Amino acid sequence: DTAVSQTPKYLVTQMGNDKSIKCEQNLGHDTMYWYKQDSKKFLKIMFSYNNKELIINETVPNRFSPKSPDKAHLNLHINSLELGDSAVYFCASSRFPRTEETQYFGPGTRLLVL
Amino acid sequence: GEDVEQSLFLSVREGDSSVINCTYTDSSSTYLYWYKQEPGAGLQLLTYIFSNMDMKQDQRLTVLLNKKDKHLSLRIADTQTGDSAIYFCAEGAGNMLTFGGGTRLMVKP
C-alpha cells in the first residue's frame, strides 16, 4: 500500500484554468504538507495542516487554497493558473508537526501550464 | 531568512566514496536531514542527525555535522550506479523544514 499518494501524477492545462491536486496518507499521521519544487529543483514549503487546521502558510498567492476535509487528506486547489505555477508539487505527512518527526513524501504531481 | 546551500553537481566512479556537502544558516536547527530523489520520483528520507551529534553512521552512509561551522556532509561509501540521484539536505527548526537546492550525483561505471 502506498503511504502517501497524490493524484493526478501529471497535469497539463491552459493558463487561466482552475485545477485541484489531491493527497491522501494512510499512515495515521496528524500533519500534512504541500511543497513546490521548481525547474531548478528548489523545494519550498507552501502549507502545513495539523489535524485539519492550517499551521504554516508561507508566502503563497491567494490563488492557492489548501483544503483538509479530514486528517488523512490535504487537497490543493489552484485558481487562475499561471505559467509560473508549472512545477512539481509534493505532498508529505508526519506524525506530528515537530521537526524531529520524519516527513514522508508522495510521488509528486507534475503540473505544466501552457 | 534561513538558507541551506549545496553544490549543484558531483561525479564519481563506481566503487569510490562520494561526499556531498551542505551549509545552513539557522543556528536553532534541531534536526538535519538527507533526502534522495531519483528521476521522476518523490523524496526518500535517507538519514537524519540530531543537532547535538557529530556523526551518525548507517551502513554505507556517514553523516558528519560541524555545528560550529554549520556544515553537514553525507559520505556514501562504495558508491554504486544505483546511487545516482539528487540529494537534498534539509534543516529543521520548529515545525518547518528548509531544503537546499539539491546535489546531483552521477556515478560512472
PDB file of C-alpha atoms in Angstrom:
ATOM      1  CA  ASP A   1       0.000   0.000   0.000  1.00  0.00           C
ATOM      2  CA  THR A   2       1.262   3.465  -0.879  1.00  0.00           C
ATOM      3  CA  ALA A   3       1.827   5.533   2.255  1.00  0.00           C
ATOM      4  CA  VAL A   4       1.364   8.986   0.700  1.00  0.00           C
ATOM      5  CA  SER A   5      -0.425   9.127  -2.624  1.00  0.00           C
ATOM      6  CA  GLN A   6      -1.186  12.020  -4.926  1.00  0.00           C
ATOM      7  CA  THR A   7      -3.486  12.391  -7.921  1.00  0.00           C
ATOM      8  CA  PRO A   8      -3.038  13.142 -10.668  1.00  0.00           C
ATOM      9  CA  LYS A   9       0.567  12.258 -11.354  1.00  0.00           C
ATOM     10  CA  TYR A  10       0.681  14.551 -14.383  1.00  0.00           C
ATOM     11  CA  LEU A  11      -1.463  17.594 -15.115  1.00  0.00           C
ATOM     12  CA  VAL A  12      -1.270  19.682 -18.273  1.00  0.00           C
ATOM     13  CA  THR A  13      -3.624  22.622 -18.511  1.00  0.00           C
ATOM     14  CA  GLN A  14      -4.155  26.031 -20.047  1.00  0.00           C
ATOM     15  CA  MET A  15      -3.390  29.331 -18.374  1.00  0.00           C
ATOM     16  CA  GLY A  16      -6.390  30.723 -16.515  1.00  0.00           C
ATOM     17  CA  ASN A  17      -7.908  27.350 -15.654  1.00  0.00           C
ATOM     18  CA  ASP A  18      -8.691  26.130 -12.138  1.00  0.00           C
ATOM     19  CA  LYS A  19      -7.335  22.759 -11.061  1.00  0.00           C
ATOM     20  CA  SER A  20      -7.063  20.594  -7.963  1.00  0.00           C
ATOM     21  CA  ILE A  21      -4.439  18.144  -6.762  1.00  0.00           C
ATOM     22  CA  LYS A  22      -5.383  15.538  -4.191  1.00  0.00           C
ATOM     23  CA  CYS A  23      -3.280  13.951  -1.493  1.00  0.00           C
ATOM     24  CA  GLU A  24      -4.047  11.081   0.837  1.00  0.00           C
ATOM     25  CA  GLN A  25      -1.962   9.400   3.510  1.00  0.00           C
ATOM     26  CA  ASN A  26      -2.750   6.087   5.175  1.00  0.00           C
ATOM     27  CA  LEU A  27      -0.119   6.379   7.890  1.00  0.00           C
ATOM     28  CA  GLY A  28      -2.433   7.766  10.538  1.00  0.00           C
ATOM     29  CA  HIS A  29      -0.398  10.985  10.675  1.00  0.00           C
ATOM     30  CA  ASP A  30      -1.749  14.212  12.107  1.00  0.00           C
ATOM     31  CA  THR A  31       0.255  16.607   9.938  1.00  0.00           C
ATOM     32  CA  MET A  32       0.331  17.106   6.183  1.00  0.00           C
ATOM     33  CA  TYR A  33       2.304  19.442   3.934  1.00  0.00           C
ATOM     34  CA  TRP A  34       2.431  20.809   0.408  1.00  0.00           C
ATOM     35  CA  TYR A  35       5.787  21.618  -1.183  1.00  0.00           C
ATOM     36  CA  LYS A  36       6.584  23.148  -4.569  1.00  0.00           C
ATOM     37  CA  GLN A  37       9.684  22.070  -6.496  1.00  0.00           C
ATOM     38  CA  ASP A  38      10.611  24.415  -9.325  1.00  0.00           C
ATOM     39  CA  SER A  39      12.536  23.655 -12.506  1.00  0.00           C
ATOM     40  CA  LYS A  40      15.849  24.189 -10.715  1.00  0.00           C
ATOM     41  CA  LYS A  41      14.843  21.554  -8.153  1.00  0.00           C
ATOM     42  CA  PHE A  42      14.468  24.055  -5.310  1.00  0.00           C
ATOM     43  CA  LEU A  43      11.956  22.689  -2.835  1.00  0.00           C
ATOM     44  CA  LYS A  44       9.878  25.163  -0.838  1.00  0.00           C
ATOM     45  CA  ILE A  45       7.171  24.552   1.701  1.00  0.00           C
ATOM     46  CA  MET A  46       3.800  26.083   0.872  1.00  0.00           C
ATOM     47  CA  PHE A  47       1.369  24.926   3.541  1.00  0.00           C
ATOM     48  CA  SER A  48       1.123  22.667   6.528  1.00  0.00           C
ATOM     49  CA  TYR A  49      -2.010  21.361   8.243  1.00  0.00           C
ATOM     50  CA  ASN A  50      -2.246  19.698  11.609  1.00  0.00           C
ATOM     51  CA  ASN A  51      -5.480  17.939  12.452  1.00  0.00           C
ATOM     52  CA  LYS A  52      -7.236  19.744   9.614  1.00  0.00           C
ATOM     53  CA  GLU A  53      -6.038  23.145  10.822  1.00  0.00           C
ATOM     54  CA  LEU A  54      -3.651  25.393   8.908  1.00  0.00           C
ATOM     55  CA  ILE A  55      -0.384  25.884  10.826  1.00  0.00           C
ATOM     56  CA  ILE A  56       2.060  27.016   8.143  1.00  0.00           C
ATOM     57  CA  ASN A  57       1.221  29.328   5.279  1.00  0.00           C
ATOM     58  CA  GLU A  58       4.322  30.562   3.515  1.00  0.00           C
ATOM     59  CA  THR A  59       4.213  33.412   1.056  1.00  0.00           C
ATOM     60  CA  VAL A  60       1.895  31.796  -1.440  1.00  0.00           C
ATOM     61  CA  PRO A  61      -0.538  33.642  -3.738  1.00  0.00           C
ATOM     62  CA  ASN A  62      -4.194  33.610  -2.718  1.00  0.00           C
ATOM     63  CA  ARG A  63      -4.899  31.625  -5.865  1.00  0.00           C
ATOM     64  CA  PHE A  64      -3.637  28.586  -3.946  1.00  0.00           C
ATOM     65  CA  SER A  65      -6.137  27.264  -1.442  1.00  0.00           C
ATOM     66  CA  PRO A  66      -5.500  24.101   0.538  1.00  0.00           C
ATOM     67  CA  LYS A  67      -8.384  22.136   1.971  1.00  0.00           C
ATOM     68  CA  SER A  68      -8.228  19.366   4.523  1.00  0.00           C
ATOM     69  CA  PRO A  69     -11.557  17.516   4.768  1.00  0.00           C
ATOM     70  CA  ASP A  70     -10.046  15.116   7.315  1.00  0.00           C
ATOM     71  CA  LYS A  71      -6.655  14.236   8.791  1.00  0.00           C
ATOM     72  CA  ALA A  72      -5.852  11.803   6.004  1.00  0.00           C
ATOM     73  CA  HIS A  73      -6.443  14.212   3.129  1.00  0.00           C
ATOM     74  CA  LEU A  74      -4.963  17.521   2.087  1.00  0.00           C
ATOM     75  CA  ASN A  75      -6.022  18.846  -1.298  1.00  0.00           C
ATOM     76  CA  LEU A  76      -4.609  21.818  -3.157  1.00  0.00           C
ATOM     77  CA  HIS A  77      -6.841  23.928  -5.344  1.00  0.00           C
ATOM     78  CA  ILE A  78      -5.284  26.442  -7.701  1.00  0.00           C
ATOM     79  CA  ASN A  79      -7.330  29.198  -9.329  1.00  0.00           C
ATOM     80  CA  SER A  80      -6.440  31.122 -12.480  1.00  0.00           C
ATOM     81  CA  LEU A  81      -3.341  29.090 -13.244  1.00  0.00           C
ATOM     82  CA  GLU A  82      -0.288  31.000 -14.454  1.00  0.00           C
ATOM     83  CA  LEU A  83       2.765  29.868 -16.422  1.00  0.00           C
ATOM     84  CA  GLY A  84       4.913  30.260 -13.301  1.00  0.00           C
ATOM     85  CA  ASP A  85       2.818  27.674 -11.487  1.00  0.00           C
ATOM     86  CA  SER A  86       4.433  24.966 -13.615  1.00  0.00           C
ATOM     87  CA  ALA A  87       6.360  22.814 -11.154  1.00  0.00           C
ATOM     88  CA  VAL A  88       6.267  19.536  -9.309  1.00  0.00           C
ATOM     89  CA  TYR A  89       4.054  19.645  -6.230  1.00  0.00           C
ATOM     90  CA  PHE A  90       4.847  17.243  -3.423  1.00  0.00           C
ATOM     91  CA  CYS A  91       2.579  16.277  -0.587  1.00  0.00           C
ATOM     92  CA  ALA A  92       4.118  14.974   2.650  1.00  0.00           C
ATOM     93  CA  SER A  93       2.950  13.859   6.067  1.00  0.00           C
ATOM     94  CA  SER A  94       4.407  13.372   9.526  1.00  0.00           C
ATOM     95  CA  ARG A  95       3.056  12.040  12.809  1.00  0.00           C
ATOM     96  CA  PHE A  96       3.162  15.438  14.483  1.00  0.00           C
ATOM     97  CA  PRO A  97       4.109  18.977  13.486  1.00  0.00           C
ATOM     98  CA  ARG A  98       7.551  18.760  15.032  1.00  0.00           C
ATOM     99  CA  THR A  99      10.890  18.849  13.308  1.00  0.00           C
ATOM    100  CA  GLU A 100      12.044  15.538  14.765  1.00  0.00           C
ATOM    101  CA  GLU A 101       9.145  13.775  13.115  1.00  0.00           C
ATOM    102  CA  THR A 102      10.133  12.297   9.775  1.00  0.00           C
ATOM    103  CA  GLN A 103       8.218  13.626   6.806  1.00  0.00           C
ATOM    104  CA  TYR A 104       7.113  11.046   4.250  1.00  0.00           C
ATOM    105  CA  PHE A 105       6.716  12.329   0.720  1.00  0.00           C
ATOM    106  CA  GLY A 106       4.308  11.432  -2.035  1.00  0.00           C
ATOM    107  CA  PRO A 107       5.489  10.768  -5.605  1.00  0.00           C
ATOM    108  CA  GLY A 108       4.722  14.289  -6.784  1.00  0.00           C
ATOM    109  CA  THR A 109       2.301  15.866  -9.249  1.00  0.00           C
ATOM    110  CA  ARG A 110       3.914  17.352 -12.332  1.00  0.00           C
ATOM    111  CA  LEU A 111       1.930  20.429 -13.341  1.00  0.00           C
ATOM    112  CA  LEU A 112       2.528  22.063 -16.700  1.00  0.00           C
ATOM    113  CA  VAL A 113       0.669  25.266 -17.501  1.00  0.00           C
ATOM    114  CA  LEU A 114       0.573  26.178 -21.191  1.00  0.00           C
TER     115      LEU A 114
ATOM    116  CA  GLY B   1      15.505  34.002   6.485  1.00  0.00           C
ATOM    117  CA  GLU B   2      17.028  30.555   6.787  1.00  0.00           C
ATOM    118  CA  ASP B   3      19.250  29.422   3.952  1.00  0.00           C
ATOM    119  CA  VAL B   4      20.587  25.994   3.026  1.00  0.00           C
ATOM    120  CA  GLU B   5      23.194  25.666   0.295  1.00  0.00           C
ATOM    121  CA  GLN B   6      24.652  22.740  -1.589  1.00  0.00           C
ATOM    122  CA  SER B   7      26.913  22.332  -4.569  1.00  0.00           C
ATOM    123  CA  LEU B   8      24.979  21.529  -7.715  1.00  0.00           C
ATOM    124  CA  PHE B   9      26.815  18.559  -9.103  1.00  0.00           C
ATOM    125  CA  LEU B  10      29.142  15.698  -8.131  1.00  0.00           C
ATOM    126  CA  SER B  11      30.558  12.990 -10.366  1.00  0.00           C
ATOM    127  CA  VAL B  12      32.331   9.889  -9.033  1.00  0.00           C
ATOM    128  CA  ARG B  13      33.389   6.491 -10.309  1.00  0.00           C
ATOM    129  CA  GLU B  14      31.629   3.340  -9.184  1.00  0.00           C
ATOM    130  CA  GLY B  15      33.289   1.960  -6.061  1.00  0.00           C
ATOM    131  CA  ASP B  16      34.671   5.322  -4.951  1.00  0.00           C
ATOM    132  CA  SER B  17      33.357   7.286  -1.970  1.00  0.00           C
ATOM    133  CA  SER B  18      31.077  10.283  -2.541  1.00  0.00           C
ATOM    134  CA  VAL B  19      30.956  13.247  -0.223  1.00  0.00           C
ATOM    135  CA  ILE B  20      28.079  15.695  -0.562  1.00  0.00           C
ATOM    136  CA  ASN B  21      28.346  18.920   1.417  1.00  0.00           C
ATOM    137  CA  CYS B  22      25.750  21.288   2.773  1.00  0.00           C
ATOM    138  CA  THR B  23      25.853  24.536   4.738  1.00  0.00           C
ATOM    139  CA  TYR B  24      22.999  26.125   6.629  1.00  0.00           C
ATOM    140  CA  THR B  25      22.439  29.361   8.482  1.00  0.00           C
ATOM    141  CA  ASP B  26      19.778  28.673  11.093  1.00  0.00           C
ATOM    142  CA  SER B  27      21.533  28.112  14.424  1.00  0.00           C
ATOM    143  CA  SER B  28      18.278  26.941  16.010  1.00  0.00           C
ATOM    144  CA  SER B  29      18.117  23.867  13.762  1.00  0.00           C
ATOM    145  CA  THR B  30      17.319  20.803  15.822  1.00  0.00           C
ATOM    146  CA  TYR B  31      17.485  18.108  13.177  1.00  0.00           C
ATOM    147  CA  LEU B  32      19.287  17.878   9.847  1.00  0.00           C
ATOM    148  CA  TYR B  33      18.203  15.508   7.128  1.00  0.00           C
ATOM    149  CA  TRP B  34      19.386  13.951   3.907  1.00  0.00           C
ATOM    150  CA  TYR B  35      16.795  13.040   1.286  1.00  0.00           C
ATOM    151  CA  LYS B  36      17.310  11.250  -2.033  1.00  0.00           C
ATOM    152  CA  GLN B  37      15.273  11.946  -5.171  1.00  0.00           C
ATOM    153  CA  GLU B  38      15.542   9.544  -8.078  1.00  0.00           C
ATOM    154  CA  PRO B  39      14.424  10.686 -11.547  1.00  0.00           C
ATOM    155  CA  GLY B  40      10.675  11.159 -11.715  1.00  0.00           C
ATOM    156  CA  ALA B  41      10.186  10.105  -8.107  1.00  0.00           C
ATOM    157  CA  GLY B  42       9.402  11.694  -4.780  1.00  0.00           C
ATOM    158  CA  LEU B  43      11.802  12.345  -1.922  1.00  0.00           C
ATOM    159  CA  GLN B  44      13.019   9.419   0.127  1.00  0.00           C
ATOM    160  CA  LEU B  45      14.442  10.028   3.582  1.00  0.00           C
ATOM    161  CA  LEU B  46      17.951   8.571   3.780  1.00  0.00           C
ATOM    162  CA  THR B  47      19.080   9.549   7.228  1.00  0.00           C
ATOM    163  CA  TYR B  48      18.968  12.340   9.765  1.00  0.00           C
ATOM    164  CA  ILE B  49      21.098  13.612  12.623  1.00  0.00           C
ATOM    165  CA  PHE B  50      20.183  15.427  15.799  1.00  0.00           C
ATOM    166  CA  SER B  51      21.964  18.751  16.169  1.00  0.00           C
ATOM    167  CA  ASN B  52      23.845  17.685  19.309  1.00  0.00           C
ATOM    168  CA  MET B  53      25.538  14.802  17.486  1.00  0.00           C
ATOM    169  CA  ASP B  54      28.770  14.985  15.488  1.00  0.00           C
ATOM    170  CA  MET B  55      28.459  11.844  13.454  1.00  0.00           C
ATOM    171  CA  LYS B  56      25.986   9.176  12.516  1.00  0.00           C
ATOM    172  CA  GLN B  57      26.728   6.025  10.544  1.00  0.00           C
ATOM    173  CA  ASP B  58      24.133   3.887   8.800  1.00  0.00           C
ATOM    174  CA  GLN B  59      25.560   1.109   6.622  1.00  0.00           C
ATOM    175  CA  ARG B  60      27.242   2.828   3.658  1.00  0.00           C
ATOM    176  CA  LEU B  61      26.134   6.292   4.793  1.00  0.00           C
ATOM    177  CA  THR B  62      28.057   8.513   7.185  1.00  0.00           C
ATOM    178  CA  VAL B  63      26.731  11.897   8.240  1.00  0.00           C
ATOM    179  CA  LEU B  64      29.122  14.439   9.739  1.00  0.00           C
ATOM    180  CA  LEU B  65      27.886  17.582  11.450  1.00  0.00           C
ATOM    181  CA  ASN B  66      30.049  20.558  12.364  1.00  0.00           C
ATOM    182  CA  LYS B  67      27.613  22.679  14.301  1.00  0.00           C
ATOM    183  CA  LYS B  68      30.110  25.487  14.875  1.00  0.00           C
ATOM    184  CA  ASP B  69      30.600  25.950  11.133  1.00  0.00           C
ATOM    185  CA  LYS B  70      27.001  24.939  10.313  1.00  0.00           C
ATOM    186  CA  HIS B  71      28.320  22.354   7.897  1.00  0.00           C
ATOM    187  CA  LEU B  72      26.738  18.991   7.154  1.00  0.00           C
ATOM    188  CA  SER B  73      28.121  16.271   4.921  1.00  0.00           C
ATOM    189  CA  LEU B  74      26.935  12.931   3.603  1.00  0.00           C
ATOM    190  CA  ARG B  75      29.519  10.318   2.729  1.00  0.00           C
ATOM    191  CA  ILE B  76      28.458   7.341   0.629  1.00  0.00           C
ATOM    192  CA  ALA B  77      30.973   4.514   0.720  1.00  0.00           C
ATOM    193  CA  ASP B  78      31.444   2.189  -2.254  1.00  0.00           C
ATOM    194  CA  THR B  79      29.170   4.310  -4.443  1.00  0.00           C
ATOM    195  CA  GLN B  80      27.031   2.305  -6.873  1.00  0.00           C
ATOM    196  CA  THR B  81      25.298   3.316 -10.106  1.00  0.00           C
ATOM    197  CA  GLY B  82      22.002   2.991  -8.244  1.00  0.00           C
ATOM    198  CA  ASP B  83      23.110   5.855  -6.013  1.00  0.00           C
ATOM    199  CA  SER B  84      22.798   8.264  -8.960  1.00  0.00           C
ATOM    200  CA  ALA B  85      20.137  10.743  -7.892  1.00  0.00           C
ATOM    201  CA  ILE B  86      19.657  14.218  -6.468  1.00  0.00           C
ATOM    202  CA  TYR B  87      20.481  14.519  -2.785  1.00  0.00           C
ATOM    203  CA  PHE B  88      18.821  17.200  -0.691  1.00  0.00           C
ATOM    204  CA  CYS B  89      19.892  18.302   2.733  1.00  0.00           C
ATOM    205  CA  ALA B  90      17.282  19.922   4.915  1.00  0.00           C
ATOM    206  CA  GLU B  91      17.397  21.646   8.263  1.00  0.00           C
ATOM    207  CA  GLY B  92      14.532  21.634  10.676  1.00  0.00           C
ATOM    208  CA  ALA B  93      13.597  24.145  13.334  1.00  0.00           C
ATOM    209  CA  GLY B  94      10.240  24.421  14.999  1.00  0.00           C
ATOM    210  CA  ASN B  95       7.866  22.612  12.702  1.00  0.00           C
ATOM    211  CA  MET B  96       9.414  23.566   9.375  1.00  0.00           C
ATOM    212  CA  LEU B  97      11.949  22.015   7.048  1.00  0.00           C
ATOM    213  CA  THR B  98      14.081  24.175   4.777  1.00  0.00           C
ATOM    214  CA  PHE B  99      15.672  22.345   1.881  1.00  0.00           C
ATOM    215  CA  GLY B 100      18.876  23.004  -0.004  1.00  0.00           C
ATOM    216  CA  GLY B 101      18.821  23.168  -3.780  1.00  0.00           C
ATOM    217  CA  GLY B 102      19.977  19.576  -4.190  1.00  0.00           C
ATOM    218  CA  THR B 103      23.234  17.994  -5.382  1.00  0.00           C
ATOM    219  CA  ARG B 104      23.021  15.840  -8.495  1.00  0.00           C
ATOM    220  CA  LEU B 105      25.252  12.786  -8.011  1.00  0.00           C
ATOM    221  CA  MET B 106      26.366  10.997 -11.151  1.00  0.00           C
ATOM    222  CA  VAL B 107      28.083   7.635 -10.756  1.00  0.00           C
ATOM    223  CA  LYS B 108      30.152   6.476 -13.720  1.00  0.00           C
ATOM    224  CA  PRO B 109      30.675   2.739 -14.243  1.00  0.00           C
TER     225      PRO B 109
END
